[in-house]
Amino acid sequence: MEEKTYPTAEKTYINLEQYQTLYNYSISDPEGFWAEQALEFISWFKPWEQIKSGDLQQHNMRWFIGGSLNACYNCVDRHLDTRGDKIAILWEGDDPSQTLSLTYKELHARVCRFANVLKQQGVVKGDRVCIYLPMIPEMAIAMLACARIGAVHSVVFGGFSPESLHTRIVDADCHVVITADEGLRGGKLIPLKANTDQALQLGTDVKRVIVVQHSGNPVSMQAGRDIWYFEAMEQVPADCPVTAMDAQDPLFILYTSGSTGKPKGIVHATGGYLVYAAITHKYVFDYHEYDIYWCTADAGWITGHSYVIYGPLANGATTVMFEGMPSYPDYARYWQIIDKYKVNIFYTSPTAIRALRHEGDDWVRKTSRQSLRLLGTVGEPINPDVWEWFYEVVGEQRCLIVDTWWQTETGGILISPLPGATPLKPGSAAWPFFGIEPAIVDDEGHEITDDKPGKLVIKQPWPGLAVAIHGNPARYENAYFKEFPGKYLTGDGAHRDREGYYWITGRNDDVIKVSGHRLGTGEVENALLTHHAVSEAAVVGVPHEIKGQGIYAYVTVQNHVTPTEALKAELLQRVKVVIGSIAIPEHIEWAKGLPKTRSGKIMRRILRKIACDEVEDLGDISTLAEPSVVDDLLASRKRATKS
């Protein structure tokens, strides 16, 4: 695809020259830069004695040493005098008729009440509290109430199975679980309380389960352990003092799982995390006081933590929380919500965009979307063709797109265009944020300075970086710092073009080595997606007797397209033209859909096992958005093998 560059917007916080000046300052004098930002974005009970200590060599980084603050105070209390009547949260239920708005004053009262409920149940500073809720206002209230009293919350995504929930409860040593009777997604009920009961039957030290009545359907309640949320809220006052927290005190544990191994409990410290979430929210999204801001992520993931709850609320924003999915009741749901609340900033995943693009432009064009001025993407690299559709059809060529790259471990966005400063290139994450010094290295750790792929590392610490893996310091060291001492290993591959733009190619373990040539799965997928008939594509490596690895592609076609051998030949030719003969897939499998988590990530582990006929143990597929997709793929593979 011919590379295009799009202009920046006017009247944003910074321009290109200001970005370069600030960026250079942040790299040459990180202590001076971050001291200024911490004072601008956060209210401190006690100033720090030292900006930072430690380094990536010793992986013992600490920020704002000696400083004292509280995350809930920064997200709620300090706004009461100037923004008390401003809407803090706009909630949209799975059912479009279910909505709720909470002003900062109302949010403060509810958070204080629930903080008192937690204290009444014996929760004290440092205790871990598991939150297993749908995307309802009580999710934000529970997180902020924990932060208010110094408890460490561990949010578990509501789509996880009882076994996954149990693993996380035990690892974090939670004694209290907050859940709901049921969740709602696409009109379907999710048995959260029943799942919680099953998880606790597997053996935990949980003493109390607090249950929010959401669906209103009857659920089993265990006497002496389970209590109703709303009943408990009525019995406590709406006033609760905040607990002063050291900047190094943990704010939350959030579990992230790879394709193998036990989930990692990523720990983020209060001070550094909050500073970084707030500053990135303001500059990356060009957030202004009266903007309506919507990030579609679930708070069970880091994006929901940083860019639904903590970042926006720290900046006094109005943040939209959405319980449902983009296809229910129909494929115009996202665009209808944008019109309903006059959303100005919209942040979602490439997976959601691809799925909506697959359904055609009519669903979008039935709506106005005139309030939009900025679009964002998160979770994985966005294919250039999909980027173009987002820009042309959804944004009508008037909205900038910020294609953000970051991770659970990084706390906030590391690489992204900045509105007003960065000319945009479809598919590129663009330039590093302030204080972030990326590099691309080869397998031996030597820096690659020309436009060639390698491993993406970060060369100096920043405040948002996770401080630990809960209970496992050795794993923290091995996962991020051992391979290239003195650098943070992201685990992602990338290349940097001549203009300094970073292009993320996917996870390093998603690299396919064909006849000695390294190919990112994203490169081949992008090539397939340049064909107008293709809606989605996923590529995995399979063993090949001659090449070492061959390329196996799963392709979903647009609704109006019928898969044929002729189309298959066209796609193979397209890959040859875009990348070269080395990247031509050995096999193309037509797929009705792809296995994805509910956060939208494609589970290539499952696709790889199906392609290699290793289907005896596909692992837990209950957390997939549509588990039935796996059955369709298995049946398709079986037919292909027979033929």
XYZ file of C-alpha atoms in Angstrom:
643
model
C 0.000 0.000 0.000
C 1.293 3.461 -0.859
C 2.318 5.218 2.332
C 0.337 8.364 3.079
C 0.912 11.086 5.622
C -2.015 13.063 7.023
C -1.763 16.575 8.467
C -2.119 17.435 12.138
C -4.902 19.521 13.630
C -4.750 23.125 14.711
C -5.521 24.543 18.161
C -4.226 21.567 20.136
C -2.054 21.616 23.242
C 1.249 21.418 21.408
C 2.674 21.686 17.904
C 5.558 19.806 16.309
C 8.233 22.202 17.570
C 6.856 22.142 21.119
C 6.701 18.336 21.070
C 10.344 18.117 20.050
C 11.393 20.600 22.736
C 9.434 18.839 25.488
C 10.530 15.394 24.344
C 14.199 16.350 24.329
C 13.798 17.875 27.804
C 12.135 14.690 29.092
C 15.005 12.522 27.837
C 17.942 14.769 28.779
C 16.598 15.771 32.212
C 13.953 13.211 33.234
C 14.020 14.245 36.897
C 13.344 17.893 36.092
C 10.664 17.010 33.558
C 8.750 14.545 35.739
C 8.947 16.812 38.787
C 7.131 19.518 36.805
C 4.502 17.077 35.509
C 3.856 15.548 38.930
C 3.149 19.001 40.362
C 0.918 19.962 37.438
C -1.215 16.818 37.274
C -1.416 15.521 40.857
C -2.256 16.950 44.304
C 0.202 15.732 46.943
C -0.377 15.569 50.698
C 3.397 15.624 51.189
C 6.027 16.486 48.580
C 8.630 13.947 47.557
C 12.196 13.994 48.839
C 13.652 12.471 45.679
C 12.190 12.230 42.158
C 13.509 8.781 41.331
C 15.944 6.086 42.339
C 17.179 2.847 40.811
C 17.496 1.979 37.145
C 16.644 -0.622 34.524
C 19.979 -2.344 35.113
C 18.952 -3.257 38.650
C 15.209 -3.198 37.773
C 14.530 -1.385 41.047
C 13.016 1.860 39.770
C 11.086 4.018 42.227
C 9.451 7.402 41.665
C 8.563 10.335 43.922
C 10.267 8.799 46.941
C 8.853 10.102 50.221
C 5.832 11.654 48.532
C 2.344 11.095 49.929
C -0.975 11.168 48.009
C -4.229 9.293 47.440
C -5.543 8.193 44.038
C -9.225 8.523 44.998
C -8.648 12.039 46.329
C -7.027 13.004 43.034
C -9.836 11.463 40.975
C -12.786 12.719 43.019
C -12.327 14.956 46.095
C -10.130 17.647 44.621
C -12.701 18.310 41.880
C -15.610 18.931 44.266
C -15.143 22.692 44.673
C -14.771 23.471 40.974
C -16.472 20.523 39.233
C -18.856 19.156 41.843
C -21.897 19.384 39.562
C -20.039 18.270 36.442
C -20.873 14.750 35.236
C -18.022 12.415 36.082
C -19.472 9.179 34.671
C -22.013 8.599 31.906
C -23.068 4.967 32.003
C -24.724 3.161 29.113
C -26.112 -0.286 29.858
C -26.218 -3.289 27.563
C -29.875 -2.380 27.057
C -29.941 1.074 25.406
C -32.775 2.149 27.708
C -30.587 1.705 30.809
C -28.491 4.800 31.490
C -27.116 6.624 34.512
C -25.091 9.768 35.084
C -23.098 10.576 38.208
C -21.744 14.026 39.025
C -18.490 14.312 40.927
C -20.491 15.063 44.093
C -22.666 11.986 43.595
C -19.653 9.830 42.800
C -17.930 11.094 45.942
C -20.893 10.153 48.136
C -21.156 6.640 46.690
C -17.423 6.014 46.885
C -17.338 7.157 50.517
C -20.259 4.896 51.408
C -18.683 1.877 49.789
C -15.320 2.630 51.373
C -17.138 2.504 54.722
C -18.755 -0.797 53.721
C -15.300 -2.239 53.049
C -14.008 -0.954 56.377
C -17.057 -2.439 58.091
C -16.091 -5.804 56.606
C -12.591 -5.521 58.056
C -10.704 -4.304 54.983
C -7.637 -2.245 55.908
C -4.742 -0.597 54.092
C -2.704 -3.132 52.118
C -5.459 -5.779 51.921
C -6.182 -7.151 48.447
C -9.781 -6.983 47.215
C -10.993 -8.902 44.162
C -13.481 -7.079 41.913
C -15.418 -9.329 39.497
C -18.083 -7.062 38.033
C -19.597 -6.093 34.701
C -18.986 -2.590 33.320
C -21.457 -0.878 35.617
C -20.907 2.253 37.757
C -20.236 0.048 40.778
C -17.016 -1.060 39.056
C -15.591 2.473 39.239
C -17.034 2.983 42.725
C -15.397 -0.211 44.012
C -11.998 0.628 42.503
C -12.021 4.151 43.906
C -13.291 3.004 47.312
C -10.384 0.576 47.578
C -7.953 3.345 46.643
C -9.579 5.652 49.198
C -8.771 3.404 52.151
C -5.490 2.042 50.807
C -6.738 -1.419 49.828
C -5.190 -2.934 46.701
C -7.798 -3.863 44.109
C -7.444 -6.765 41.729
C -10.049 -6.483 38.978
C -10.855 -9.736 37.170
C -12.584 -9.418 33.810
C -16.208 -10.568 34.004
C -15.731 -12.895 31.031
C -13.235 -15.099 32.863
C -14.200 -18.591 33.966
C -14.497 -19.751 37.594
C -11.094 -21.469 37.284
C -9.429 -18.274 36.045
C -11.117 -16.279 38.802
C -9.965 -18.777 41.412
C -6.344 -18.592 40.229
C -6.316 -14.808 40.571
C -8.051 -14.746 43.968
C -5.557 -17.212 45.401
C -2.459 -15.618 43.903
C -3.390 -12.145 45.198
C -4.549 -13.601 48.559
C -7.891 -11.776 48.441
C -10.218 -12.137 51.421
C -13.061 -10.086 49.926
C -14.724 -10.445 46.513
C -17.076 -7.870 44.987
C -19.339 -9.296 42.295
C -22.864 -8.988 40.862
C -25.793 -11.357 40.565
C -25.353 -11.412 36.769
C -23.806 -9.405 33.970
C -25.350 -8.558 30.632
C -23.656 -8.684 27.254
C -25.440 -8.653 23.939
C -28.713 -9.433 25.685
C -27.227 -12.559 27.258
C -26.848 -13.111 30.985
C -23.418 -13.854 32.479
C -23.652 -15.799 35.775
C -21.103 -13.834 37.800
C -22.327 -14.854 41.264
C -22.579 -18.502 40.241
C -19.072 -18.308 38.785
C -17.824 -16.753 42.014
C -19.410 -19.542 44.064
C -17.724 -22.157 41.860
C -14.367 -20.388 42.160
C -14.592 -20.271 45.959
C -15.520 -23.957 46.116
C -12.082 -24.698 44.658
C -10.540 -23.387 47.874
C -9.726 -19.806 48.926
C -9.392 -17.672 52.056
C -12.299 -15.420 51.054
C -14.346 -14.382 54.069
C -16.841 -12.018 52.456
C -18.629 -11.713 49.094
C -20.392 -8.411 48.370
C -23.059 -8.793 45.680
C -24.464 -6.005 43.496
C -28.030 -6.540 42.328
C -27.794 -5.846 38.609
C -30.047 -8.216 36.659
C -32.326 -8.691 39.659
C -32.603 -12.420 39.080
C -32.397 -14.664 42.158
C -28.984 -16.072 43.062
C -27.675 -18.273 45.834
C -26.501 -16.354 48.924
C -24.392 -18.076 51.577
C -25.292 -16.970 55.091
C -22.409 -15.449 57.023
C -20.329 -14.873 53.884
C -22.458 -13.094 51.277
C -24.027 -9.655 51.688
C -26.032 -7.436 49.345
C -24.233 -4.311 48.148
C -27.190 -1.919 48.298
C -28.314 -3.081 51.745
C -24.808 -2.553 53.100
C -24.625 0.899 51.466
C -27.754 2.038 53.304
C -26.194 1.269 56.678
C -23.105 3.504 56.432
C -22.519 7.277 56.213
C -21.541 9.130 53.023
C -18.369 10.476 54.570
C -15.049 8.659 54.729
C -11.614 10.219 55.162
C -8.928 9.339 52.635
C -5.892 7.329 53.656
C -2.553 8.940 52.866
C -0.528 6.587 50.685
C 3.187 6.560 50.086
C 3.978 7.010 46.397
C 5.463 3.501 46.391
C 2.397 1.846 47.908
C 0.634 -0.460 45.426
C -2.573 0.875 43.893
C -3.650 -2.305 42.140
C -2.698 -5.749 40.890
C -3.852 -6.636 37.390
C -3.320 -10.069 35.922
C -2.098 -10.499 32.384
C -1.817 -13.934 30.821
C 0.290 -15.131 27.926
C -0.289 -18.180 25.783
C 1.322 -20.397 28.414
C 2.123 -20.293 32.103
C 0.479 -18.877 35.189
C -1.021 -15.358 34.836
C 1.288 -12.551 35.977
C -0.005 -10.232 38.691
C 1.289 -6.867 37.488
C 1.687 -4.403 40.381
C 1.451 -0.646 39.830
C 2.525 1.901 42.451
C 0.237 4.791 43.346
C 2.417 7.828 42.610
C 4.155 6.987 39.355
C 1.150 5.267 37.815
C -1.264 8.120 38.522
C 1.088 10.798 37.183
C 1.616 8.834 33.985
C -2.055 7.943 33.435
C -3.085 11.583 33.863
C -0.466 13.152 31.596
C -0.925 10.635 28.780
C -4.702 11.032 28.901
C -4.420 14.797 28.506
C -1.840 14.969 25.727
C -2.547 11.849 23.655
C -6.288 12.539 23.496
C -5.914 16.334 23.509
C -8.459 16.336 26.343
C -10.117 19.692 27.123
C -12.429 20.615 29.991
C -15.798 20.189 28.268
C -14.997 17.159 26.146
C -17.109 14.013 26.425
C -14.593 11.194 26.401
C -15.329 7.523 25.680
C -12.987 4.584 25.902
C -14.861 1.357 25.103
C -12.555 -0.911 27.132
C -13.674 -3.019 30.071
C -12.057 -2.143 33.402
C -10.977 -5.787 33.633
C -8.064 -4.743 31.411
C -5.371 -2.094 31.836
C -6.959 0.147 29.198
C -10.062 0.373 31.363
C -7.971 1.146 34.440
C -5.892 3.898 32.855
C -8.258 5.398 30.278
C -11.777 4.768 31.597
C -11.176 5.376 35.304
C -7.906 6.814 36.611
C -6.594 8.998 33.761
C -9.885 10.715 32.852
C -11.086 11.199 36.436
C -7.697 12.540 37.560
C -8.138 15.182 34.858
C -11.709 15.984 35.921
C -13.185 14.573 32.714
C -16.598 13.191 31.845
C -15.923 9.541 31.043
C -18.379 7.163 29.368
C -18.681 3.589 30.668
C -20.346 1.037 28.389
C -21.570 -2.369 29.496
C -22.471 -3.796 26.099
C -20.937 -4.716 22.775
C -20.716 -2.928 19.407
C -23.097 -5.298 17.612
C -26.078 -5.178 19.995
C -28.923 -4.494 19.383
C -27.424 -3.741 15.967
C -24.150 -2.726 14.347
C -24.844 0.990 14.734
C -24.594 0.830 18.553
C -21.237 2.598 18.917
C -22.249 5.389 16.577
C -25.641 5.761 18.279
C -23.940 6.175 21.669
C -21.617 8.796 20.190
C -24.651 10.782 19.006
C -26.584 10.191 22.235
C -23.880 11.646 24.499
C -22.220 13.975 21.946
C -18.926 12.133 22.355
C -15.883 14.141 21.223
C -13.111 11.587 21.817
C -13.604 7.905 20.966
C -11.024 5.215 21.842
C -11.558 1.574 20.818
C -9.814 -1.547 19.508
C -8.825 -2.408 15.921
C -10.732 -5.675 16.366
C -13.978 -3.782 16.975
C -13.282 -1.502 14.011
C -12.597 -4.465 11.704
C -15.787 -6.189 12.833
C -17.881 -3.078 12.170
C -16.171 -2.460 8.826
C -17.093 -6.028 7.917
C -20.796 -5.133 8.239
C -20.567 -2.306 5.712
C -20.742 1.489 5.762
C -24.521 1.848 6.011
C -24.603 1.234 9.783
C -22.191 4.122 10.270
C -23.866 6.489 7.847
C -27.236 6.107 9.562
C -25.778 8.254 12.349
C -24.376 11.789 12.547
C -21.132 11.530 14.593
C -20.694 15.286 14.148
C -19.514 15.680 17.763
C -16.398 13.586 17.099
C -13.042 15.306 16.732
C -10.559 12.604 17.766
C -10.449 8.823 17.232
C -8.109 6.405 18.975
C -7.112 2.754 18.678
C -5.604 0.417 21.268
C -4.755 -3.237 21.888
C -2.910 -4.268 18.738
C -1.518 -2.714 15.570
C -4.218 -1.410 13.263
C -4.037 -2.512 9.653
C -3.541 0.449 7.279
C -6.691 -0.393 5.295
C -8.749 -0.496 8.477
C -7.147 2.779 9.616
C -8.235 4.348 6.314
C -11.826 3.168 6.816
C -11.876 4.540 10.375
C -10.587 7.876 9.085
C -12.673 8.109 5.912
C -16.012 6.612 6.967
C -16.271 7.016 10.740
C -14.327 10.260 11.065
C -15.345 11.655 7.687
C -11.776 12.861 7.082
C -12.055 15.479 9.827
C -10.983 13.507 12.912
C -7.375 12.791 13.807
C -6.508 9.213 14.717
C -4.151 8.332 17.565
C -2.934 4.769 17.080
C -1.550 4.006 20.533
C 0.937 1.346 21.592
C 1.456 0.275 25.204
C 1.038 -2.667 27.597
C -0.364 -3.703 30.967
C 3.151 -3.408 32.360
C 3.750 0.126 31.052
C 0.801 1.696 32.889
C 0.017 4.048 30.023
C 0.664 4.874 26.396
C 4.329 4.764 25.305
C 4.185 5.406 21.552
C 1.455 7.401 19.838
C 0.813 10.372 17.602
C 0.141 13.572 19.547
C -2.660 15.722 18.106
C -1.250 18.926 16.724
C 2.304 17.615 16.650
C 2.490 14.422 14.621
C 1.668 14.020 10.918
C -0.211 10.706 10.735
C 0.749 7.565 8.837
C -1.918 4.839 8.626
C -0.815 1.810 10.618
C 2.068 3.460 12.452
C 2.128 4.112 16.196
C 4.305 7.119 15.278
C 6.628 8.655 17.881
C 7.445 8.054 21.563
C 5.672 9.902 24.341
C 7.595 12.189 26.705
C 10.222 10.342 28.729
C 10.090 7.218 26.555
C 13.321 6.269 24.778
C 12.666 3.277 22.516
C 15.201 1.280 20.544
C 15.069 -1.674 18.194
C 17.655 -4.399 18.766
C 18.663 -7.678 17.197
C 18.841 -11.016 19.014
C 22.242 -10.085 20.478
C 21.033 -6.718 21.750
C 22.758 -4.567 19.131
C 20.729 -1.529 18.123
C 19.265 -1.532 14.623
C 19.435 1.964 13.174
C 18.091 1.359 9.676
C 14.551 0.395 8.677
C 14.797 -3.282 9.605
C 12.681 -5.308 12.048
C 13.872 -6.278 15.491
C 12.879 -6.418 19.134
C 11.428 -3.295 20.710
C 13.041 -2.232 23.995
C 12.873 0.902 26.172
C 16.180 2.385 27.325
C 15.225 4.466 30.362
C 12.573 4.214 33.080
C 9.337 6.213 33.241
C 6.869 6.684 36.129
C 4.143 4.363 34.807
C 6.292 1.225 34.638
C 5.035 -1.656 36.806
C 7.085 -2.161 39.950
C 6.678 -5.922 40.378
C 4.981 -9.179 39.545
C 3.050 -9.953 42.708
C 4.914 -12.491 44.829
C 7.437 -13.340 42.122
C 10.434 -10.977 41.815
C 12.438 -13.535 39.830
C 9.751 -13.732 37.155
C 9.665 -9.925 36.959
C 13.402 -9.854 36.295
C 13.373 -12.739 33.821
C 10.384 -11.488 31.845
C 11.483 -7.911 31.231
C 15.144 -7.276 32.079
C 17.264 -10.421 31.807
C 17.628 -10.781 28.026
C 18.915 -7.227 27.504
C 20.307 -5.883 30.821
C 19.693 -2.187 31.312
C 16.676 -2.176 28.992
C 12.975 -3.022 29.344
C 12.048 -5.807 26.927
C 8.559 -5.189 25.595
C 8.169 -8.585 23.916
C 6.967 -6.843 20.736
C 8.657 -6.599 17.383
C 8.910 -3.340 15.462
C 10.768 -1.379 12.839
C 11.449 2.349 12.586
C 11.277 4.127 9.255
C 13.544 6.916 8.025
C 11.326 9.589 9.569
C 11.442 7.987 13.008
C 7.959 6.451 12.898
C 7.584 3.171 14.790
C 5.658 0.321 13.198
C 4.672 -2.449 15.616
C 4.748 -5.873 13.945
C 3.261 -7.915 16.796
C 4.572 -10.103 19.572
C 8.068 -11.486 19.141
C 6.657 -14.950 19.667
C 4.353 -14.259 16.691
C 7.348 -13.908 14.379
C 7.512 -16.579 11.685
C 10.925 -17.619 10.376
C 10.545 -18.771 6.752
C 13.769 -20.072 5.178
C 15.733 -17.954 7.642
C 13.679 -14.802 6.973
C 11.845 -13.227 9.912
C 8.277 -12.230 9.061
C 5.856 -10.614 11.496
C 2.374 -12.081 11.409
C 1.075 -8.527 11.197
C 2.932 -7.899 7.955
C 1.232 -10.805 6.188
C -2.148 -10.005 7.714
C -1.886 -6.410 6.509
C -1.092 -7.621 2.996
C -4.177 -9.840 2.955
C -6.333 -7.017 4.295
C -5.418 -4.755 1.394
C -7.723 -6.920 -0.754
C -11.239 -5.465 -0.830
C -12.845 -8.887 -0.262
C -11.109 -9.511 3.075
C -12.719 -8.521 6.363
C -10.260 -10.105 8.802
C -7.103 -12.172 8.589
C -4.920 -14.015 11.083
C -1.620 -15.712 10.308
C 0.332 -18.356 12.222
C 3.490 -20.328 11.607
C 3.392 -24.099 11.053
C 6.258 -26.595 10.745
C 7.610 -26.979 7.212
C 10.038 -29.706 6.164
C 12.047 -27.442 3.853
C 11.501 -23.867 5.053
C 11.529 -24.552 8.795
C 8.218 -22.740 9.101
C 5.426 -22.145 6.650
C 2.617 -19.602 6.777
C -0.963 -20.667 7.497
C -3.581 -17.960 6.990
C -7.154 -17.766 8.272
C -9.274 -15.359 6.234
C -12.767 -14.002 6.865
C -14.348 -12.426 3.806
C -16.784 -9.529 3.602
C -20.478 -10.400 3.976
C -21.271 -10.095 0.282
C -18.279 -12.179 -0.872
C -18.261 -15.921 -1.629
C -14.924 -17.676 -1.006
C -13.563 -19.322 -4.175
C -10.336 -20.834 -5.422
C -9.985 -17.856 -7.738
C -10.172 -15.488 -4.766
C -7.606 -17.593 -2.949
C -5.248 -17.216 -5.897
C -5.814 -13.452 -5.865
C -4.914 -13.280 -2.188
C -1.728 -15.279 -2.671
C -0.762 -12.941 -5.489
C -1.556 -9.914 -3.339
C 0.837 -11.120 -0.609
C 3.508 -11.705 -3.251
C 3.100 -8.168 -4.584
C 2.943 -6.441 -1.196
C 5.706 -8.384 0.616
C 7.333 -10.862 -1.751
C 7.315 -14.542 -2.639
C 8.849 -15.497 0.710
C 5.627 -14.446 2.487
C 3.131 -16.398 0.368
C 1.005 -18.587 2.682
C 1.192 -22.355 2.308
C -2.515 -22.545 3.009
C -5.500 -20.221 3.261
C -8.385 -21.383 5.424
C -11.746 -19.660 5.028
C -13.011 -18.750 8.502
C -16.499 -17.604 9.491
C -14.877 -15.878 12.453
C -11.672 -15.814 14.503
C -11.237 -16.828 18.158
C -10.891 -13.627 20.190
C -10.876 -12.731 23.830
C -13.593 -10.350 24.942
C -11.016 -7.578 24.870
C -10.675 -8.226 21.144
C -7.303 -9.964 20.890
C -7.012 -12.818 18.417
C -5.939 -16.046 20.142
C -3.257 -17.180 17.695
C -2.303 -19.968 20.100
C -5.605 -21.680 19.278
C -5.242 -21.032 15.553
C -1.718 -22.476 15.612
C -2.879 -25.656 17.334
C -5.730 -26.140 14.862
C -3.410 -25.582 11.899
C -0.942 -28.116 13.316
C -3.700 -30.647 14.153
C -2.842 -30.406 17.854
C -6.465 -30.146 18.899
C -6.511 -32.512 21.880
C -5.739 -29.664 24.285
C -6.822 -26.230 23.127
C -6.815 -24.909 26.689
C -9.619 -22.951 28.332
C -11.783 -21.445 25.575
C -14.589 -20.306 27.885
C -13.131 -16.803 27.996
C -13.503 -16.324 24.251
C -16.100 -13.835 23.047
C -17.590 -16.547 20.782
C -16.391 -20.053 21.767
C -18.480 -21.550 18.926
C -15.994 -20.058 16.454
C -13.537 -22.787 17.482
C -16.026 -25.534 16.535
C -16.477 -23.967 13.099
C -12.714 -23.828 12.573
C -12.238 -27.423 13.673
C -14.952 -28.585 11.280
C -13.435 -26.565 8.450
C -9.978 -27.984 9.139
C -11.405 -31.504 9.179
C -13.039 -30.982 5.773
C -9.833 -29.517 4.363
C -7.777 -32.467 5.640
C -10.176 -35.008 4.092
C -10.120 -33.263 0.738
